[in-house]
XYZ file of C-alpha atoms in Angstrom:
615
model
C 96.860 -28.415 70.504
C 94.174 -28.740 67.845
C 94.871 -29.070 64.480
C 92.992 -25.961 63.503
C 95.078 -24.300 65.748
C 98.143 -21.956 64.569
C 100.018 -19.446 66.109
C 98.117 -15.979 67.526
C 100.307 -13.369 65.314
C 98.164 -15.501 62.366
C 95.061 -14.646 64.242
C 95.544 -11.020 64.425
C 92.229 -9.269 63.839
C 92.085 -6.135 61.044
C 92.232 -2.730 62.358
C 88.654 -1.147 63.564
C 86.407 -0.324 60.814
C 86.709 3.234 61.510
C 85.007 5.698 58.322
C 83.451 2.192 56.612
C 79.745 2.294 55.769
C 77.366 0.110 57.321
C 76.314 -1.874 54.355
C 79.047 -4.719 53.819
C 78.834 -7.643 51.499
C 82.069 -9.168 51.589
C 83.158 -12.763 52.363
C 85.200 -11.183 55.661
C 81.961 -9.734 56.912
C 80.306 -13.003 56.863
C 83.109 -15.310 57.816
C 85.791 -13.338 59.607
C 87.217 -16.485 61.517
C 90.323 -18.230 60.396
C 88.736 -21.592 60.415
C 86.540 -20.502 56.947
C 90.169 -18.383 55.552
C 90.544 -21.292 53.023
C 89.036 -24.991 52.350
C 92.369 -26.520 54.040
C 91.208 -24.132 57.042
C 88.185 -25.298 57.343
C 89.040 -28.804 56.800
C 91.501 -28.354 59.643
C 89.187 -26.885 61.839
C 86.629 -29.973 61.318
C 89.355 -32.343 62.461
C 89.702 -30.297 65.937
C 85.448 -31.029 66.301
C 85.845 -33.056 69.209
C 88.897 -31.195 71.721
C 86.975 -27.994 70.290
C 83.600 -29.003 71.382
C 84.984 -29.919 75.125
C 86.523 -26.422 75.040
C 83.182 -24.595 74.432
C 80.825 -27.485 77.142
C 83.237 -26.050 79.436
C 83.719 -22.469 78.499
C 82.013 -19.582 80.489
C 81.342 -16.690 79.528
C 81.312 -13.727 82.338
C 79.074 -10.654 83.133
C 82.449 -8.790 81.881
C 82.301 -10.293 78.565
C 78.613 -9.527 77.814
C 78.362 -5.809 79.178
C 82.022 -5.067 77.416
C 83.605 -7.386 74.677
C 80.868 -8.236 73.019
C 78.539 -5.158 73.103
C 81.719 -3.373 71.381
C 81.762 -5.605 67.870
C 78.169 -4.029 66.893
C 80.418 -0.792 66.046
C 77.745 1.446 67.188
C 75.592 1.983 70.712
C 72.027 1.079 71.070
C 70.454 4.770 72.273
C 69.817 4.242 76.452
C 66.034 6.315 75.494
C 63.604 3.603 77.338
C 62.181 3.934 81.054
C 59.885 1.302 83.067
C 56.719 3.071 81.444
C 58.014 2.151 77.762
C 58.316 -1.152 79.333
C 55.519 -1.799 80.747
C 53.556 -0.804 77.858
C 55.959 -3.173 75.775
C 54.900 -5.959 77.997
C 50.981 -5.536 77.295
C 51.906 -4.821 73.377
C 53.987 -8.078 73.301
C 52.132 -10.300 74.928
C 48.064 -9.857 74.648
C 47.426 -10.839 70.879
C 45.468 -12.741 69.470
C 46.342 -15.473 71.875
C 43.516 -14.771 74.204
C 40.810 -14.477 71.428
C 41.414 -17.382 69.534
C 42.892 -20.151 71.986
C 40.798 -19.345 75.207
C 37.512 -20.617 73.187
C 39.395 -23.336 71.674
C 40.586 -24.733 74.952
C 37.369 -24.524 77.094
C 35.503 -26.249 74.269
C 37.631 -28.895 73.823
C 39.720 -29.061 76.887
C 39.099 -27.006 80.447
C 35.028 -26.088 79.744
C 34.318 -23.434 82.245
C 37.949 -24.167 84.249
C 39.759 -22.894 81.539
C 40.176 -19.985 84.442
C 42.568 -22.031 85.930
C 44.219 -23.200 83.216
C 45.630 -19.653 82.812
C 45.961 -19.225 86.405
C 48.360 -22.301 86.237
C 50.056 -20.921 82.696
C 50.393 -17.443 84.339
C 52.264 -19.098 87.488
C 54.699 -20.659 85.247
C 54.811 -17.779 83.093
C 55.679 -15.286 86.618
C 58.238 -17.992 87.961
C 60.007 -17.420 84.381
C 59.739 -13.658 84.566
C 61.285 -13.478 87.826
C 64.527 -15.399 87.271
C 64.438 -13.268 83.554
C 63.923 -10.163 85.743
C 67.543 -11.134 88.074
C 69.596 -11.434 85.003
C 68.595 -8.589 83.476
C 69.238 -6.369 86.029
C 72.578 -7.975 86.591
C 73.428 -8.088 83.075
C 71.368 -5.674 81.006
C 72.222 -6.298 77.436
C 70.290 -7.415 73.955
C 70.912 -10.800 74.548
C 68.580 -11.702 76.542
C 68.473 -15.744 77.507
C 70.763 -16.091 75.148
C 73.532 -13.952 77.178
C 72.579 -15.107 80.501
C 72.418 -18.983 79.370
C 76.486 -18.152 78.345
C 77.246 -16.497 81.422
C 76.148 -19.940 83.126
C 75.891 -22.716 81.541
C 78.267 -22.302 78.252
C 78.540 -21.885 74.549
C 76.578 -25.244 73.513
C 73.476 -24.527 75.856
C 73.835 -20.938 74.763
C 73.429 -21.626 71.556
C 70.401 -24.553 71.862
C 68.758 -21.517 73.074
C 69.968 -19.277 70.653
C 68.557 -21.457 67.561
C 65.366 -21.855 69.170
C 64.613 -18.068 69.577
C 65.762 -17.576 65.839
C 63.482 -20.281 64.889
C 60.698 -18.824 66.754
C 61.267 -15.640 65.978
C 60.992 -16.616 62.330
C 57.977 -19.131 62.401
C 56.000 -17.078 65.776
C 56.204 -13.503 63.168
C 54.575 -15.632 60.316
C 52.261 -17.008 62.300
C 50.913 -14.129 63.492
C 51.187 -11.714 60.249
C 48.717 -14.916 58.578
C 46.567 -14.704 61.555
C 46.649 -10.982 61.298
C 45.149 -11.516 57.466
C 42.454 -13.842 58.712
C 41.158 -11.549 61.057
C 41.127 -8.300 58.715
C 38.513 -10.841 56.418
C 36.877 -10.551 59.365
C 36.425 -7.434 60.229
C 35.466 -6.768 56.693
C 32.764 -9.642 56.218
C 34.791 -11.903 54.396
C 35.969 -15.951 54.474
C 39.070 -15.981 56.445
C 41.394 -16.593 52.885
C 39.260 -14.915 51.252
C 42.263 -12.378 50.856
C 45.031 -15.210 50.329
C 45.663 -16.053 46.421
C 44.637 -19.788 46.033
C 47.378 -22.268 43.950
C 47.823 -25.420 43.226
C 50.658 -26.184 45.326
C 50.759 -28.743 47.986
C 48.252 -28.407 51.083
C 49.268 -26.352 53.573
C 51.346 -24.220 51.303
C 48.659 -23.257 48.406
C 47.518 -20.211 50.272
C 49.945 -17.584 49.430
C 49.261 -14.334 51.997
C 50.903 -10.936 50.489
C 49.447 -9.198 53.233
C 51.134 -11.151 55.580
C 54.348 -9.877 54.147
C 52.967 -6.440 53.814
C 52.608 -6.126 57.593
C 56.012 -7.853 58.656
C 57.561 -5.354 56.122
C 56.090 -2.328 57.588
C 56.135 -3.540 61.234
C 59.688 -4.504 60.870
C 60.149 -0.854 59.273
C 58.763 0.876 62.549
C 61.371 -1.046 64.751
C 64.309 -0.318 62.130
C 63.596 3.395 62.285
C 63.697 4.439 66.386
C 63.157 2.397 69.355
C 61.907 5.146 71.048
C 59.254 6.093 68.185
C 58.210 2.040 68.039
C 57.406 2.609 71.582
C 55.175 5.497 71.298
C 53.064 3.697 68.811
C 52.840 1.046 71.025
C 51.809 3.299 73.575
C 48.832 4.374 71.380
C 47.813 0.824 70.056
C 48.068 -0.303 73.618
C 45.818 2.161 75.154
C 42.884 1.255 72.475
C 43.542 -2.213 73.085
C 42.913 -1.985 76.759
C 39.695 0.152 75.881
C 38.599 -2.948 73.953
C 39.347 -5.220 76.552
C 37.731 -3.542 79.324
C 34.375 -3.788 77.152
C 34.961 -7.080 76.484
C 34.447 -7.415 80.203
C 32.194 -5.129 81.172
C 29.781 -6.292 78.623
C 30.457 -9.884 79.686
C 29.777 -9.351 82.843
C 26.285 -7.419 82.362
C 25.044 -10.935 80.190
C 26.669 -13.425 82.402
C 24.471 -16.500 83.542
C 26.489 -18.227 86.973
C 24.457 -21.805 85.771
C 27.043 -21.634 82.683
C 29.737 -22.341 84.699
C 27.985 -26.110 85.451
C 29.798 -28.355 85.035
C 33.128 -26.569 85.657
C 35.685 -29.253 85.156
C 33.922 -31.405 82.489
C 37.471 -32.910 81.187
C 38.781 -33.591 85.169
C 42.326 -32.382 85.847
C 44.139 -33.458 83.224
C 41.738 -31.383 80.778
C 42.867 -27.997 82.757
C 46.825 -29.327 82.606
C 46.479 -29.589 79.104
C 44.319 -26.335 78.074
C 47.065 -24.418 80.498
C 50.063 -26.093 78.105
C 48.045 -24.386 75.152
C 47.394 -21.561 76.397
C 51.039 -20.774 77.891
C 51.290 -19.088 73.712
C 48.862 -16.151 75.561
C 52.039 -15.335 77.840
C 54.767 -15.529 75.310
C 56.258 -12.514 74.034
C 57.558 -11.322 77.637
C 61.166 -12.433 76.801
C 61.636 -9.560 74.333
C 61.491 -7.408 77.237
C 64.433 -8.674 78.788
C 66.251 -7.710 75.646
C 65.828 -4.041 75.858
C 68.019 -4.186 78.706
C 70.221 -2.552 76.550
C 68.350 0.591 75.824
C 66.883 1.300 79.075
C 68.255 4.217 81.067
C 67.887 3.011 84.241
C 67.816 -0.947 84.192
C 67.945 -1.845 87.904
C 65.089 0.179 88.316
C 62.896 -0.008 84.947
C 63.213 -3.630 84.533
C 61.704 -5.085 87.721
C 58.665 -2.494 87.213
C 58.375 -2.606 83.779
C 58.811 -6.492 83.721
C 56.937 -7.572 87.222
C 54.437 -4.867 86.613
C 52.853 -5.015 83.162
C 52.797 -9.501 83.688
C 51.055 -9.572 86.903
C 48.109 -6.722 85.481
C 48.461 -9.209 82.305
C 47.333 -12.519 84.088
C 44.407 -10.702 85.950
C 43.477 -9.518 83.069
C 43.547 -12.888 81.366
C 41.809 -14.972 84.160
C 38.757 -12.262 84.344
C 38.048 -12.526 80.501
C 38.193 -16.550 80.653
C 36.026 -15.860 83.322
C 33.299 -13.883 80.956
C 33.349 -15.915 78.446
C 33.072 -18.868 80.941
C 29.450 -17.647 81.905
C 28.113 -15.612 78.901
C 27.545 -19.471 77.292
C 27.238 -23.028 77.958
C 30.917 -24.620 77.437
C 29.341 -26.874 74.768
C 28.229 -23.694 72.549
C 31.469 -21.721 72.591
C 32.829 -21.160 69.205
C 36.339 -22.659 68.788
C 37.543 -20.034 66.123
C 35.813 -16.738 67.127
C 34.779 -17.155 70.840
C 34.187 -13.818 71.778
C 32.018 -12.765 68.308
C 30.151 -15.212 68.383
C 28.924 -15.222 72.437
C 28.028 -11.429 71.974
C 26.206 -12.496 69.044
C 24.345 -14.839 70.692
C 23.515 -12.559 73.665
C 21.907 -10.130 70.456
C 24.963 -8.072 70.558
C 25.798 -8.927 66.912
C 28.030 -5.605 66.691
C 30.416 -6.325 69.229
C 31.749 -8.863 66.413
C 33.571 -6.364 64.886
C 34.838 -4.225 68.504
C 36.660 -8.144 69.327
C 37.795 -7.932 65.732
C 39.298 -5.265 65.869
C 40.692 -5.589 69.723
C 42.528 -9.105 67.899
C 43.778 -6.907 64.821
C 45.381 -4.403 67.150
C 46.787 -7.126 69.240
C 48.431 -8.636 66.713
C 50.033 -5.719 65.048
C 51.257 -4.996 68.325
C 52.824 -7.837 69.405
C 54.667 -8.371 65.674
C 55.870 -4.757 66.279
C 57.459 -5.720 69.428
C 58.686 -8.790 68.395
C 60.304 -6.911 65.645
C 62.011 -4.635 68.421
C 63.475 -7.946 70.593
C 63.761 -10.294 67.888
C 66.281 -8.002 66.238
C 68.417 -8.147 70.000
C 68.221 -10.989 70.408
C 69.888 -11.918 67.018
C 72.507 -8.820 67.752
C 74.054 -10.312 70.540
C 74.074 -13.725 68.637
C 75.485 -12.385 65.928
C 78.142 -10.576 68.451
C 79.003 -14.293 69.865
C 79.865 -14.815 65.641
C 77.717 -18.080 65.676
C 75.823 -16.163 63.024
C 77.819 -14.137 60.775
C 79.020 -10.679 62.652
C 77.540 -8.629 60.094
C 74.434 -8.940 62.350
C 75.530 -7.880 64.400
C 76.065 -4.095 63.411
C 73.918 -1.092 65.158
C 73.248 1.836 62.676
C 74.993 4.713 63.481
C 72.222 7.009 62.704
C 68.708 5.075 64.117
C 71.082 3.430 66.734
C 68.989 0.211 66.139
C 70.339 -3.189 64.356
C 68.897 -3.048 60.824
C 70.777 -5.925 59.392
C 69.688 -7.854 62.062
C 65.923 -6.587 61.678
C 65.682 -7.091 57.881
C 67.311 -10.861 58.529
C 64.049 -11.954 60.393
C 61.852 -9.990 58.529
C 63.017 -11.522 55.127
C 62.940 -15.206 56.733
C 59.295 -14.668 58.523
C 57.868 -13.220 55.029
C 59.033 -16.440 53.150
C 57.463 -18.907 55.760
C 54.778 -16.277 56.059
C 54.264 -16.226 52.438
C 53.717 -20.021 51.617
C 52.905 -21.780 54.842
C 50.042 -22.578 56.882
C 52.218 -23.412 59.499
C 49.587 -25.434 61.244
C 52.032 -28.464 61.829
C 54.619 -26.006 63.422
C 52.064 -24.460 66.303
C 53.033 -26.628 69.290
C 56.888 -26.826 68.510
C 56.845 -23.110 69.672
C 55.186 -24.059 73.162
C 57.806 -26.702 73.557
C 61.123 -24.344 72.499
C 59.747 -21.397 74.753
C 59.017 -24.175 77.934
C 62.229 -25.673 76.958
C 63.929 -21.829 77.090
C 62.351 -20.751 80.580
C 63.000 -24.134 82.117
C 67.107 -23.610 81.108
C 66.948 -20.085 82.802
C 65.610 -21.718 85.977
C 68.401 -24.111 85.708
C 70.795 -21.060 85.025
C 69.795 -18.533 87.557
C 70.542 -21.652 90.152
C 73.735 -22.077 89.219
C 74.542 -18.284 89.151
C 73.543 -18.046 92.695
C 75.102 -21.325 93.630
C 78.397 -21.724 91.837
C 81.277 -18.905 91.400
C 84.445 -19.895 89.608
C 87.314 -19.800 92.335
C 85.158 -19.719 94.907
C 82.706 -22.297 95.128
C 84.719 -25.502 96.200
C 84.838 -28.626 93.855
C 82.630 -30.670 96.903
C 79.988 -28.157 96.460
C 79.669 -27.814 93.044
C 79.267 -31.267 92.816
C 76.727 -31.459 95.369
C 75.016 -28.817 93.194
C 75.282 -30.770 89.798
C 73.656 -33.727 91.248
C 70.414 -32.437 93.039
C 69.950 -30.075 89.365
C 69.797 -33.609 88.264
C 67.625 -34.836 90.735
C 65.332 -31.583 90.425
C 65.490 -31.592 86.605
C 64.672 -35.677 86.694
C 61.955 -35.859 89.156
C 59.756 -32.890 87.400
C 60.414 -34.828 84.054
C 59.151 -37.774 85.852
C 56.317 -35.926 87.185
C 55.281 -35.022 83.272
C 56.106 -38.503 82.063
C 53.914 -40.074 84.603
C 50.879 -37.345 84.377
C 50.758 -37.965 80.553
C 50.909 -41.853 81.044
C 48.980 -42.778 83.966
C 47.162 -39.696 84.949
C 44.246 -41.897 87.055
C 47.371 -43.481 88.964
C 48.890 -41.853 92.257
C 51.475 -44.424 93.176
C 54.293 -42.647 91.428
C 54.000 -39.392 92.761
C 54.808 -40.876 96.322
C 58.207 -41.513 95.078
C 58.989 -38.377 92.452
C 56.826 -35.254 94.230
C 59.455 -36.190 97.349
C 62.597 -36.452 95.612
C 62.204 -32.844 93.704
C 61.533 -31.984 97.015
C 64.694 -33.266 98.526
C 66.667 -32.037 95.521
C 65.279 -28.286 96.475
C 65.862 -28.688 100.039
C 69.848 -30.042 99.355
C 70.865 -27.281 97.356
C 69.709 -25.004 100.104
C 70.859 -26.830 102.971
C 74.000 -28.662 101.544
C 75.130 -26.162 98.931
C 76.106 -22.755 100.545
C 75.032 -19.532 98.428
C 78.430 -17.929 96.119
C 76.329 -14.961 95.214
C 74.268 -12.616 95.952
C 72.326 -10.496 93.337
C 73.326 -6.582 93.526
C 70.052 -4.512 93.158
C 67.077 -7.037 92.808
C 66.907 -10.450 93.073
C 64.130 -13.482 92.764
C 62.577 -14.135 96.317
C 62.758 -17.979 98.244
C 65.569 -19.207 96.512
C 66.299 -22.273 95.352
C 62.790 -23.027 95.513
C 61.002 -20.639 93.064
C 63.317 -21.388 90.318
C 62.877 -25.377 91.116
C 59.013 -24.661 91.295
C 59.850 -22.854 87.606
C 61.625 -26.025 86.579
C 58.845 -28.192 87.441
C 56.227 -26.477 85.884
C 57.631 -25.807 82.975
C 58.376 -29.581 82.168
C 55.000 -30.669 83.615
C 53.595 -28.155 80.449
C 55.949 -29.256 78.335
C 54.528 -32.712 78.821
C 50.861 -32.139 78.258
C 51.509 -31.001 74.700
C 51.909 -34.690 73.379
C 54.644 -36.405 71.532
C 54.303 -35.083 68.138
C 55.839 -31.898 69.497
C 58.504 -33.534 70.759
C 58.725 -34.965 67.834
C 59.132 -31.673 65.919
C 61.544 -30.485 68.595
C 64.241 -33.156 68.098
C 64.471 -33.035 64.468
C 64.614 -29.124 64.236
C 67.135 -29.250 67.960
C 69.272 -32.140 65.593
C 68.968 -29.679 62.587
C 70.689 -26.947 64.700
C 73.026 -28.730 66.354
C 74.874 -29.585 62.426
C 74.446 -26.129 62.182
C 76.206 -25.823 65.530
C 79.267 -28.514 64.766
C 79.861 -27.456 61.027
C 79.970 -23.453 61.435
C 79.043 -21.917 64.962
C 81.499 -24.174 66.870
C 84.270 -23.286 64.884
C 83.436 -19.322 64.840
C 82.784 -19.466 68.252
C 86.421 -21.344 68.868
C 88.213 -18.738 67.189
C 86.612 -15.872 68.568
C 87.225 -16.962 72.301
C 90.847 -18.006 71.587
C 92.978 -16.131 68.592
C 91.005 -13.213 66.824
C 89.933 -11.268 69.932
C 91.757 -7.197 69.997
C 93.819 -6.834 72.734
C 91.091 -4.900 75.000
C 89.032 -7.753 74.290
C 91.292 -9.634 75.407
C 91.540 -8.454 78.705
C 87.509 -9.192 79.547
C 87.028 -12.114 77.125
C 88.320 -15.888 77.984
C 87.051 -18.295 79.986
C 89.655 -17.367 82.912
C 88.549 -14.481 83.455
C 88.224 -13.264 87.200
C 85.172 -11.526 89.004
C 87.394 -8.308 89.162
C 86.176 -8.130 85.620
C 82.385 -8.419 86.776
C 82.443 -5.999 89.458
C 84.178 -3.231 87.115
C 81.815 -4.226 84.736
C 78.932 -3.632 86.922
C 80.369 -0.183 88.146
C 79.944 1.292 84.911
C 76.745 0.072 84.065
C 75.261 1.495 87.755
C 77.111 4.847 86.462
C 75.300 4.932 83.103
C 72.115 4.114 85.505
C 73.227 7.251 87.562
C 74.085 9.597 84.716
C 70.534 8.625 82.935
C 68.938 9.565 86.262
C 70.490 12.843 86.497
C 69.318 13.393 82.773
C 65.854 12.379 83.714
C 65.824 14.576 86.758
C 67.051 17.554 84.157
């Protein structure tokens, strides 16, 4: 037994917090575990690091777990008020931002030229592999989680929580980003420099900009999403609505100045110019992942995710492709403005007034996707918070707005410092790489969900599985590797294109299926989610080394993070503090019964929202 160890009466957990207030401050709201009761404690608990970390590589999670245990420490429901419709809408709110106005004349001028329509055909791909296997789990286990949840379900605490500190971190450094970006274009729409409304200092470069506004529109973004899920959504609605106005003028005016001889030459870069555009402009997709953590609120999940989800990404990549497309032929490649594409080609075709129409299109798109980002952001960090490798006070849903305000203002707070001081220039790509790195782990996941069972898959088979993962997994990062150091050579694609191929085609031949996915489940499996694996490493390897760079250092960061605190809260969660009803879902023993009961209840809240809805 570990050191840290002691026996369970020790462990016992206080009563409920039944009549206490929301707002807590103290120590045992924070740090609740016994490993941070006392310095010896925690010194105890250090000296268990390595038999604790084998517990957790190992650990599982279970469907169980997620729907019941853990949904149960945030005191109070999330409100079930959301159908596909708010969904869908979310999906055009989250992702079409200013990622389409600024990077799509960036990336043709420098990168794709006119082919920059296929660089978002080949982004959108990836992007729809991801959504399907994101779809799958959260039908199958709708909670706020999100990746986060379904990553524990399958492949344990310590890839769980890889995950989980790269979706705080961009959740933190994407809202800045955008809330600056937000400030540059309002300078715009009114005429002026793009810091002409950021207070100048002396302080280093990079950082002497400071942007009040910025924190002015987290604040009152963040606000919105505190106050009613339900009410965020109809102002979504709105926004959404003008946005697509915008953006069907955008291509309807294209289209009438268009000029077919722009699109000469159409691949001015080659191949590898496309590749590397579509890496960049994979940020255009982002933002669909919050989706998946409404799963929680929706009334009717196994039917209002796949439409919501499927739906509003598949309009979403048309829609992207036909406005590359447009601003493909209203100019020559060579002229397209880097920083304000779409301005600047109406202005050229005398339409110096649309200027302010894409302006304001970007503006709306922005405030849209920070408000909801504020919305998933906030779940995500719930159900991390529920897991205790944050504190737990996170973890809390108000009893009143049913939302999680604690874990709202966190975020908020942490994006309006970063937002406040930094350019965040030298961060941009390191949230490409954490969101490829993300979707290519839920690939990986929904494999072994479908593949492997606990109990039932034999110990042959589920080594059979582990090593063509590996082979699948080390052929597509071979593929990158060798595209971004020999892309003129062919000679090792004879060897690494086959053996992904024979990885896909041994799972399905050699590895029989354990499960079967209840309602709706991703098509042509295993080879979608190895197609999903493969792409998103190839992107992941057009962005260049600095981001990998980036990626170790803050992955290292969070992984002392991990080994000093979250491992230890995580330990004594799983084994000692857990109430006795927790008990009976949570451990890594427990059986499918579990699952399936799990499941029952969720399809009756499905059934009993239905009947509502039909009232």
């Amino acid at each position: 037994m570990a050191a840290a160890e002691t026996p369970q009466e020790q462990y016992a957990p206080k009563p409920a917090a039944e009549g206490r207030g929301y707002w807590r401050w103290r120590r045992d709201d924070f740090f609740p575990e016994p490993s941070f009761a006392s310095w010896g404690a925690y010194r105890s608990a250090l000296a268990a690091t390595p038999a604790r970390l084998r517990d957790r590589f190992t650990g599982r999670s279970t469907d169980a777990i997620e729907l019941g245990a853990l949904r149960r420490r945030s005191e109070n429901e999330m409100r079930r008020c959301l159908t596909w419709w708010d969904l869908t809408w979310f999906g055009f709110g989250s992702v079409i931002g200013a990622g389409i106005f600024v990077l799509t004349g960036q990336e043709a001028h420098d990168h794709a030229g006119p082919a920059i329509v296929l660089s978002y055909v080949v982004s959108g791909l990836s992007a729809m592999l991801s959504v399907f296997c994101y779809t799958e789990f959260a039908v199958e286990i709708p909670v706020a989680g999100g990746s986060f949840a379904y990553l524990r379900v399958e492949l344990g605490d310590v890839a769980a929580f890889i995950a989980a500190a790269n979706l705080i971190l961009e959740s933190i450094i994407g809202t800045a980003a955008v809330a600056r970006s937000w400030t540059s274009y309002f300078a715009s729409l009114i005429n002026k420099p793009a810091s002409a409304l950021r207070i100048q200092t002396s302080l280093l470069e990079g950082y002497n900009e400071l942007d009040p506004i910025a924190v002015v529109v987290i604040a009152v973004t963040a606000t919105m999403a505190i106050l009613s899920a339900k009410g965020t959504s109809r102002i979504n609605w709105v926004a959404s609505a003008i946005h697509v106005v915008v953006i069907a003028f955008v291509i309807v005016a294209g289209f009438i100045h268009a000029k077919p001889s722009n699109l000469t030459p159409f691949m001015p870069n080659g191949v590898p110019g496309v590749f590397h555009a579509a890496a960049i402009v994979y940020f255009a997709y982002g933002g669909f992942d919050n989706i998946a953590t409404m799963a929680e609120e929706v009334k009717n999940p196994s039917r209002d995710i796949p439409l919501g989800l499927l739906g509003s990404m598949s309009v979403i990549t048309v829609i992207y492709c036909v406005m590359a497309l447009v601003l493909s032929m209203m100019q020559p490649y060579t002229a397209i403005d880097r920083s304000a594409a779409y301005s600047v080609a109406f202005s050229s075709v005398g339409m110096h007034w649309a200027q302010y129409v894409v302006a304001l299109g970007a503006l709306k798109g922005m405030t849209t996707v920070m408000l909801v980002g504020a919305l998933g952001q906030a779940r995500y960090t719930t159900h991390i918070a529920r897991s205790h490798i944050i504190p737990p006070v996170f973890a809390l849903v108000h009893p009143r707005t049913g939302t999680p305000v604690n874990a709202n203002i966190l975020i908020a707070a942490a994006a309006c410092c970063i937002g406040f001081f930094s350019s965040l220039d030298v961060l941009s790509s390191l949230l490409s790489v954490s969101t490829l790195f993300i979707f290519m782990m839920m690939a990986t996941a929904l494999l072994v969900r479908r593949y492997y069972v606990r109990g039932v898959t034999t110990r042959t088979h589920a080594l059979r599985l582990l090593v063509f993962l590996l082979v699948i997994i080390a052929s597509s990062a071979g593929i990158a590797a060798y595209w971004g150091t020999r892309p003129d050579r062919w000679e090792g694609y004879v060897v690494l294109v086959p053996a992904w191929l024979l990885g896909t085609l041994g799972i399905q031949v050699m590895v029989p299926a354990a499960r079967a996915p209840k309602v709706w489940g991703v098509p042509l499996v295993p080879w979608l989610p190895s197609l999903s694996i493969a792409t998103n490493l190839f992107l992941m390897g057009s962005l260049g080394s600095q981001a990998f760079v980036r990626f170790g250092a803050c992955t290292a960061i969070m992984l002392i993070y991990y080994v000093l605190v979250g491992l230890h809260a995580t330990y004594d969660v799983a084994h000692d503090v857990c109430s006795e009803d927790e008990l009976k879902d949570y451990g890594d023993t427990a059986d499918d019964d579990a699952g399936e009961k799990a499941a029952a209840k969720t399809a009756d809240v499905e059934k009993a929202s239905a009947g509502e809805g039909g009232r």
